[in-house]
Amino acid sequence: MSDELNNPDIPIPEVLAGSIAITTLDKIYNWGRRSSIWPMMFGLACCAIEMICTAASRYDLSRFGMEVMRASPRQADLMIVSGTVTKKMIPQIVRLYNQMPEPKYVMAMGACASGGGPFKEGYNVVAGVDKFIPVDVYVPGCPPTPQALLHGLIAMQKMIDNQSILDVKWYKREATEAIPIPILGPDLIDPRDYVRSAAAEEKAAEPISTD
Ligand code: SF4
């Protein structure tokens, strides 16, 4: 632990080496979160098999403190979207995302979750989960191998390493608003589109200045 946390710019007397670690608040705060990311236990399609494999003994997610897959979004830090995101499934995905407490992260695992994959433009498929929820890390592949998923998780750890307690969104005064749940009718309806089109109509109705 001391090797990871010691600030190399501040010398520690030899007699105290091994007993004292000098670090910054950001570093220890990030170290705690990056070493205990609990993924939510859910999968959508074939990519999920690779995710399950990653959690098994050969690849051993517990090396990263991530082996505790939670069955409840309220106890999870990371949503791994592993598989094809269908229009029928996206309302549930957004609802689960909203139920996760901050700090929370999202990983798009595989071509389907990242952009629709082989089913892009399919009548029933969302062309990327990032159309609805913010994605932190994309893992390419169809399916990505367990090694690729581990690489994505390490990339996420590096992203966390660079965060600062001073500007992370979950300590801002403004509450983070929940993402409106898409509605599945004859086709998928994103409630945010109404707000966008109402704002566009309002802008179009404004009188044109002749100055
Ligand atoms: S990216 Fe490939 S392996 Fe993953 S869910 Fe889509 S089709 Fe299946």
PDB file of C-alpha atoms and ligand atoms in Angstrom:
ATOM      1  CA  MET A   1       0.000   0.000   0.000  1.00  0.00           C
ATOM      2  CA  SER A   2       2.722   2.457   0.895  1.00  0.00           C
ATOM      3  CA  ASP A   3       4.344   2.076  -2.541  1.00  0.00           C
ATOM      4  CA  GLU A   4       1.110   3.127  -4.212  1.00  0.00           C
ATOM      5  CA  LEU A   5       0.354   5.979  -1.875  1.00  0.00           C
ATOM      6  CA  ASN A   6       3.740   7.466  -1.107  1.00  0.00           C
ATOM      7  CA  ASN A   7       4.310  10.777  -2.772  1.00  0.00           C
ATOM      8  CA  PRO A   8       7.786  10.422  -4.246  1.00  0.00           C
ATOM      9  CA  ASP A   9       8.343  14.190  -4.075  1.00  0.00           C
ATOM     10  CA  ILE A  10       8.294  14.179  -0.275  1.00  0.00           C
ATOM     11  CA  PRO A  11      11.189  12.281   1.271  1.00  0.00           C
ATOM     12  CA  ILE A  12      10.481  10.092   4.288  1.00  0.00           C
ATOM     13  CA  PRO A  13      13.296   9.588   6.834  1.00  0.00           C
ATOM     14  CA  GLU A  14      14.742   6.119   6.502  1.00  0.00           C
ATOM     15  CA  VAL A  15      13.878   5.215  10.077  1.00  0.00           C
ATOM     16  CA  LEU A  16      10.162   5.843   9.357  1.00  0.00           C
ATOM     17  CA  ALA A  17      10.055   4.174   5.946  1.00  0.00           C
ATOM     18  CA  GLY A  18       7.417   1.439   5.927  1.00  0.00           C
ATOM     19  CA  SER A  19       5.489   3.071   8.786  1.00  0.00           C
ATOM     20  CA  ILE A  20       4.439   6.319   7.160  1.00  0.00           C
ATOM     21  CA  ALA A  21       2.729   7.072   3.874  1.00  0.00           C
ATOM     22  CA  ILE A  22       2.462  10.635   2.614  1.00  0.00           C
ATOM     23  CA  THR A  23      -0.226  11.254   0.079  1.00  0.00           C
ATOM     24  CA  THR A  24      -2.918  13.644  -1.050  1.00  0.00           C
ATOM     25  CA  LEU A  25      -6.600  13.432  -0.190  1.00  0.00           C
ATOM     26  CA  ASP A  26      -7.440  12.954  -3.869  1.00  0.00           C
ATOM     27  CA  LYS A  27      -5.069  10.057  -4.185  1.00  0.00           C
ATOM     28  CA  ILE A  28      -6.375   8.104  -1.211  1.00  0.00           C
ATOM     29  CA  TYR A  29      -9.991   8.918  -2.103  1.00  0.00           C
ATOM     30  CA  ASN A  30      -9.464   7.687  -5.673  1.00  0.00           C
ATOM     31  CA  TRP A  31      -7.478   4.670  -4.491  1.00  0.00           C
ATOM     32  CA  GLY A  32     -10.389   3.588  -2.290  1.00  0.00           C
ATOM     33  CA  ARG A  33     -12.937   3.870  -5.112  1.00  0.00           C
ATOM     34  CA  ARG A  34     -10.823   2.398  -7.903  1.00  0.00           C
ATOM     35  CA  SER A  35     -10.036  -0.659  -5.770  1.00  0.00           C
ATOM     36  CA  SER A  36     -13.635  -1.526  -4.884  1.00  0.00           C
ATOM     37  CA  ILE A  37     -15.758  -0.981  -7.980  1.00  0.00           C
ATOM     38  CA  TRP A  38     -18.724  -3.296  -7.547  1.00  0.00           C
ATOM     39  CA  PRO A  39     -20.355  -4.112 -10.889  1.00  0.00           C
ATOM     40  CA  MET A  40     -24.062  -4.674 -11.192  1.00  0.00           C
ATOM     41  CA  MET A  41     -24.982  -8.259 -11.969  1.00  0.00           C
ATOM     42  CA  PHE A  42     -26.869  -8.100 -15.220  1.00  0.00           C
ATOM     43  CA  GLY A  43     -26.207  -9.060 -18.797  1.00  0.00           C
ATOM     44  CA  LEU A  44     -28.061  -8.558 -22.038  1.00  0.00           C
ATOM     45  CA  ALA A  45     -26.729 -10.959 -24.681  1.00  0.00           C
ATOM     46  CA  CYS A  46     -23.688 -12.951 -25.814  1.00  0.00           C
ATOM     47  CA  CYS A  47     -21.197 -10.399 -24.393  1.00  0.00           C
ATOM     48  CA  ALA A  48     -22.531 -11.263 -20.941  1.00  0.00           C
ATOM     49  CA  ILE A  49     -21.034 -14.752 -21.256  1.00  0.00           C
ATOM     50  CA  GLU A  50     -17.594 -13.173 -21.603  1.00  0.00           C
ATOM     51  CA  MET A  51     -18.314 -10.937 -18.616  1.00  0.00           C
ATOM     52  CA  ILE A  52     -19.316 -13.975 -16.542  1.00  0.00           C
ATOM     53  CA  CYS A  53     -16.143 -15.710 -17.676  1.00  0.00           C
ATOM     54  CA  THR A  54     -14.093 -12.691 -16.557  1.00  0.00           C
ATOM     55  CA  ALA A  55     -15.545 -13.028 -13.073  1.00  0.00           C
ATOM     56  CA  ALA A  56     -14.665 -16.730 -12.866  1.00  0.00           C
ATOM     57  CA  SER A  57     -11.425 -18.182 -11.555  1.00  0.00           C
ATOM     58  CA  ARG A  58      -9.284 -18.067 -14.716  1.00  0.00           C
ATOM     59  CA  TYR A  59      -9.391 -14.255 -15.035  1.00  0.00           C
ATOM     60  CA  ASP A  60     -10.309 -13.490 -11.429  1.00  0.00           C
ATOM     61  CA  LEU A  61     -11.917 -10.064 -11.097  1.00  0.00           C
ATOM     62  CA  SER A  62     -11.236 -10.122  -7.385  1.00  0.00           C
ATOM     63  CA  ARG A  63      -7.658  -9.024  -8.098  1.00  0.00           C
ATOM     64  CA  PHE A  64      -9.219  -5.623  -8.789  1.00  0.00           C
ATOM     65  CA  GLY A  65     -11.612  -5.631  -5.837  1.00  0.00           C
ATOM     66  CA  MET A  66     -14.466  -5.999  -8.330  1.00  0.00           C
ATOM     67  CA  GLU A  67     -15.642  -9.531  -7.691  1.00  0.00           C
ATOM     68  CA  VAL A  68     -18.683  -8.536  -5.680  1.00  0.00           C
ATOM     69  CA  MET A  69     -21.299  -8.347  -8.402  1.00  0.00           C
ATOM     70  CA  ARG A  70     -24.369  -6.822  -6.843  1.00  0.00           C
ATOM     71  CA  ALA A  71     -27.902  -7.871  -7.631  1.00  0.00           C
ATOM     72  CA  SER A  72     -29.210  -4.467  -6.575  1.00  0.00           C
ATOM     73  CA  PRO A  73     -28.409  -1.221  -8.434  1.00  0.00           C
ATOM     74  CA  ARG A  74     -28.414   0.555  -5.079  1.00  0.00           C
ATOM     75  CA  GLN A  75     -25.270  -1.318  -4.073  1.00  0.00           C
ATOM     76  CA  ALA A  76     -23.465  -1.105  -7.424  1.00  0.00           C
ATOM     77  CA  ASP A  77     -20.853   1.361  -8.693  1.00  0.00           C
ATOM     78  CA  LEU A  78     -20.491   0.128 -12.248  1.00  0.00           C
ATOM     79  CA  MET A  79     -22.990  -0.803 -14.914  1.00  0.00           C
ATOM     80  CA  ILE A  80     -21.399  -3.048 -17.533  1.00  0.00           C
ATOM     81  CA  VAL A  81     -23.788  -2.936 -20.482  1.00  0.00           C
ATOM     82  CA  SER A  82     -22.871  -6.311 -21.931  1.00  0.00           C
ATOM     83  CA  GLY A  83     -24.892  -7.046 -25.016  1.00  0.00           C
ATOM     84  CA  THR A  84     -27.450  -5.813 -27.505  1.00  0.00           C
ATOM     85  CA  VAL A  85     -29.543  -2.942 -26.197  1.00  0.00           C
ATOM     86  CA  THR A  86     -33.044  -3.426 -27.537  1.00  0.00           C
ATOM     87  CA  LYS A  87     -35.784  -0.819 -27.516  1.00  0.00           C
ATOM     88  CA  LYS A  88     -37.710  -3.075 -25.160  1.00  0.00           C
ATOM     89  CA  MET A  89     -34.807  -3.188 -22.694  1.00  0.00           C
ATOM     90  CA  ILE A  90     -33.607   0.427 -22.657  1.00  0.00           C
ATOM     91  CA  PRO A  91     -36.373   1.710 -20.298  1.00  0.00           C
ATOM     92  CA  GLN A  92     -35.220  -0.864 -17.730  1.00  0.00           C
ATOM     93  CA  ILE A  93     -31.545   0.036 -18.257  1.00  0.00           C
ATOM     94  CA  VAL A  94     -32.228   3.742 -17.710  1.00  0.00           C
ATOM     95  CA  ARG A  95     -34.333   2.964 -14.629  1.00  0.00           C
ATOM     96  CA  LEU A  96     -31.542   0.839 -13.159  1.00  0.00           C
ATOM     97  CA  TYR A  97     -28.996   3.576 -13.949  1.00  0.00           C
ATOM     98  CA  ASN A  98     -31.140   6.140 -12.150  1.00  0.00           C
ATOM     99  CA  GLN A  99     -31.352   3.841  -9.124  1.00  0.00           C
ATOM    100  CA  MET A 100     -27.573   3.544  -8.785  1.00  0.00           C
ATOM    101  CA  PRO A 101     -26.106   5.962  -6.239  1.00  0.00           C
ATOM    102  CA  GLU A 102     -23.232   8.278  -7.129  1.00  0.00           C
ATOM    103  CA  PRO A 103     -20.385   7.805  -7.798  1.00  0.00           C
ATOM    104  CA  LYS A 104     -21.452   5.553 -10.646  1.00  0.00           C
ATOM    105  CA  TYR A 105     -19.813   4.520 -13.873  1.00  0.00           C
ATOM    106  CA  VAL A 106     -20.961   2.928 -17.104  1.00  0.00           C
ATOM    107  CA  MET A 107     -19.028   0.671 -19.431  1.00  0.00           C
ATOM    108  CA  ALA A 108     -20.316  -0.186 -22.930  1.00  0.00           C
ATOM    109  CA  MET A 109     -19.031  -3.701 -23.503  1.00  0.00           C
ATOM    110  CA  GLY A 110     -18.900  -4.803 -27.118  1.00  0.00           C
ATOM    111  CA  ALA A 111     -20.005  -3.497 -30.489  1.00  0.00           C
ATOM    112  CA  CYS A 112     -23.732  -3.757 -29.711  1.00  0.00           C
ATOM    113  CA  ALA A 113     -23.690  -1.671 -26.523  1.00  0.00           C
ATOM    114  CA  SER A 114     -21.257   0.822 -28.088  1.00  0.00           C
ATOM    115  CA  GLY A 115     -23.096   1.473 -31.341  1.00  0.00           C
ATOM    116  CA  GLY A 116     -25.614  -1.205 -32.243  1.00  0.00           C
ATOM    117  CA  GLY A 117     -23.035  -3.697 -33.553  1.00  0.00           C
ATOM    118  CA  PRO A 118     -24.207  -6.158 -36.184  1.00  0.00           C
ATOM    119  CA  PHE A 119     -27.812  -5.184 -35.424  1.00  0.00           C
ATOM    120  CA  LYS A 120     -27.327  -1.442 -35.987  1.00  0.00           C
ATOM    121  CA  GLU A 121     -30.330   0.060 -37.780  1.00  0.00           C
ATOM    122  CA  GLY A 122     -32.364  -2.994 -36.763  1.00  0.00           C
ATOM    123  CA  TYR A 123     -36.010  -2.076 -36.130  1.00  0.00           C
ATOM    124  CA  ASN A 124     -35.754  -3.216 -32.497  1.00  0.00           C
ATOM    125  CA  VAL A 125     -32.223  -2.117 -31.551  1.00  0.00           C
ATOM    126  CA  VAL A 126     -30.826   1.056 -29.961  1.00  0.00           C
ATOM    127  CA  ALA A 127     -27.701   2.187 -31.819  1.00  0.00           C
ATOM    128  CA  GLY A 128     -25.580   2.557 -28.702  1.00  0.00           C
ATOM    129  CA  VAL A 129     -26.497   2.836 -25.049  1.00  0.00           C
ATOM    130  CA  ASP A 130     -24.822   6.268 -24.953  1.00  0.00           C
ATOM    131  CA  LYS A 131     -27.898   7.659 -26.722  1.00  0.00           C
ATOM    132  CA  PHE A 132     -29.543   7.461 -23.290  1.00  0.00           C
ATOM    133  CA  ILE A 133     -26.984   7.179 -20.492  1.00  0.00           C
ATOM    134  CA  PRO A 134     -23.448   8.578 -20.227  1.00  0.00           C
ATOM    135  CA  VAL A 135     -20.738   6.011 -20.982  1.00  0.00           C
ATOM    136  CA  ASP A 136     -17.290   6.282 -19.364  1.00  0.00           C
ATOM    137  CA  VAL A 137     -15.436   3.472 -21.138  1.00  0.00           C
ATOM    138  CA  TYR A 138     -16.101   1.642 -24.412  1.00  0.00           C
ATOM    139  CA  VAL A 139     -14.721  -1.869 -24.891  1.00  0.00           C
ATOM    140  CA  PRO A 140     -14.554  -2.842 -28.587  1.00  0.00           C
ATOM    141  CA  GLY A 141     -15.127  -6.361 -29.890  1.00  0.00           C
ATOM    142  CA  CYS A 142     -17.853  -8.800 -30.834  1.00  0.00           C
ATOM    143  CA  PRO A 143     -17.613 -10.146 -28.249  1.00  0.00           C
ATOM    144  CA  PRO A 144     -14.695  -8.565 -26.379  1.00  0.00           C
ATOM    145  CA  THR A 145     -12.519 -11.202 -24.763  1.00  0.00           C
ATOM    146  CA  PRO A 146     -12.181 -11.308 -20.970  1.00  0.00           C
ATOM    147  CA  GLN A 147      -8.749  -9.731 -21.451  1.00  0.00           C
ATOM    148  CA  ALA A 148     -10.366  -6.837 -23.338  1.00  0.00           C
ATOM    149  CA  LEU A 149     -12.898  -6.373 -20.550  1.00  0.00           C
ATOM    150  CA  LEU A 150     -10.088  -6.362 -17.986  1.00  0.00           C
ATOM    151  CA  HIS A 151      -8.293  -3.755 -20.104  1.00  0.00           C
ATOM    152  CA  GLY A 152     -11.457  -1.642 -20.044  1.00  0.00           C
ATOM    153  CA  LEU A 153     -11.681  -1.992 -16.265  1.00  0.00           C
ATOM    154  CA  ILE A 154      -8.053  -0.913 -15.909  1.00  0.00           C
ATOM    155  CA  ALA A 155      -8.806   2.086 -18.181  1.00  0.00           C
ATOM    156  CA  MET A 156     -11.671   2.926 -15.839  1.00  0.00           C
ATOM    157  CA  GLN A 157      -9.331   2.740 -12.848  1.00  0.00           C
ATOM    158  CA  LYS A 158      -6.978   5.173 -14.603  1.00  0.00           C
ATOM    159  CA  MET A 159      -9.901   7.515 -15.253  1.00  0.00           C
ATOM    160  CA  ILE A 160     -10.790   7.414 -11.538  1.00  0.00           C
ATOM    161  CA  ASP A 161      -7.139   8.096 -10.649  1.00  0.00           C
ATOM    162  CA  ASN A 162      -7.403  11.436 -12.462  1.00  0.00           C
ATOM    163  CA  GLN A 163     -10.567  12.630 -10.703  1.00  0.00           C
ATOM    164  CA  SER A 164     -10.439  15.289  -8.032  1.00  0.00           C
ATOM    165  CA  ILE A 165     -12.626  15.537  -4.965  1.00  0.00           C
ATOM    166  CA  LEU A 166     -12.941  19.256  -5.754  1.00  0.00           C
ATOM    167  CA  ASP A 167     -14.806  18.889  -9.025  1.00  0.00           C
ATOM    168  CA  VAL A 168     -16.550  15.501  -9.049  1.00  0.00           C
ATOM    169  CA  LYS A 169     -20.225  15.965  -9.892  1.00  0.00           C
ATOM    170  CA  TRP A 170     -21.596  14.108  -6.862  1.00  0.00           C
ATOM    171  CA  TYR A 171     -20.353  16.778  -4.462  1.00  0.00           C
ATOM    172  CA  LYS A 172     -21.815  19.668  -6.434  1.00  0.00           C
ATOM    173  CA  ARG A 173     -24.630  21.631  -4.838  1.00  0.00           C
ATOM    174  CA  GLU A 174     -26.888  21.125  -7.843  1.00  0.00           C
ATOM    175  CA  ALA A 175     -28.636  17.762  -7.603  1.00  0.00           C
ATOM    176  CA  THR A 176     -28.026  15.428 -10.491  1.00  0.00           C
ATOM    177  CA  GLU A 177     -31.282  15.012 -12.339  1.00  0.00           C
ATOM    178  CA  ALA A 178     -32.566  11.542 -13.148  1.00  0.00           C
ATOM    179  CA  ILE A 179     -32.617  10.658 -16.825  1.00  0.00           C
ATOM    180  CA  PRO A 180     -36.200  10.511 -18.121  1.00  0.00           C
ATOM    181  CA  ILE A 181     -37.254   6.907 -18.725  1.00  0.00           C
ATOM    182  CA  PRO A 182     -37.803   6.214 -22.431  1.00  0.00           C
ATOM    183  CA  ILE A 183     -41.296   5.040 -23.335  1.00  0.00           C
ATOM    184  CA  LEU A 184     -41.818   2.020 -25.524  1.00  0.00           C
ATOM    185  CA  GLY A 185     -44.860   2.548 -27.724  1.00  0.00           C
ATOM    186  CA  PRO A 186     -45.108   1.617 -31.390  1.00  0.00           C
ATOM    187  CA  ASP A 187     -41.525   2.885 -31.399  1.00  0.00           C
ATOM    188  CA  LEU A 188     -39.186   4.161 -28.715  1.00  0.00           C
ATOM    189  CA  ILE A 189     -39.939   7.644 -27.423  1.00  0.00           C
ATOM    190  CA  ASP A 190     -37.289   9.685 -25.637  1.00  0.00           C
ATOM    191  CA  PRO A 191     -39.082  12.255 -23.420  1.00  0.00           C
ATOM    192  CA  ARG A 192     -36.085  14.578 -23.828  1.00  0.00           C
ATOM    193  CA  ASP A 193     -36.957  14.923 -27.531  1.00  0.00           C
ATOM    194  CA  TYR A 194     -40.152  16.763 -26.523  1.00  0.00           C
ATOM    195  CA  VAL A 195     -38.154  19.254 -24.480  1.00  0.00           C
ATOM    196  CA  ARG A 196     -35.678  19.704 -27.348  1.00  0.00           C
ATOM    197  CA  SER A 197     -38.400  20.174 -29.985  1.00  0.00           C
ATOM    198  CA  ALA A 198     -40.398  22.536 -27.697  1.00  0.00           C
ATOM    199  CA  ALA A 199     -37.248  24.643 -27.216  1.00  0.00           C
ATOM    200  CA  ALA A 200     -36.615  24.615 -30.974  1.00  0.00           C
ATOM    201  CA  GLU A 201     -40.213  25.660 -31.690  1.00  0.00           C
ATOM    202  CA  GLU A 202     -39.981  28.444 -29.113  1.00  0.00           C
ATOM    203  CA  LYS A 203     -36.786  29.678 -30.720  1.00  0.00           C
ATOM    204  CA  ALA A 204     -38.316  29.507 -34.202  1.00  0.00           C
ATOM    205  CA  ALA A 205     -41.320  31.538 -33.002  1.00  0.00           C
ATOM    206  CA  GLU A 206     -39.118  34.355 -31.699  1.00  0.00           C
ATOM    207  CA  PRO A 207     -39.398  37.519 -33.852  1.00  0.00           C
ATOM    208  CA  ILE A 208     -36.361  38.048 -36.061  1.00  0.00           C
ATOM    209  CA  SER A 209     -34.420  41.141 -35.072  1.00  0.00           C
ATOM    210  CA  THR A 210     -33.950  43.666 -37.880  1.00  0.00           C
ATOM    211  CA  ASP A 211     -31.148  45.583 -36.137  1.00  0.00           C
TER     212      ASP A 211
HETATM  213  S1  SF4 B   1     -21.225  -7.339 -29.603  1.00  0.00           S
HETATM  214 FE1  SF4 B   1     -21.323  -9.346 -30.612  1.00  0.00          FE
HETATM  215  S2  SF4 B   1     -21.049 -10.796 -28.920  1.00  0.00           S
HETATM  216 FE2  SF4 B   1     -21.612  -8.841 -27.989  1.00  0.00          FE
HETATM  217  S3  SF4 B   1     -23.849  -8.897 -27.763  1.00  0.00           S
HETATM  218 FE3  SF4 B   1     -23.395  -7.952 -29.750  1.00  0.00          FE
HETATM  219  S4  SF4 B   1     -23.468  -9.654 -31.208  1.00  0.00           S
HETATM  220 FE4  SF4 B   1     -23.255 -10.555 -29.177  1.00  0.00          FE
END
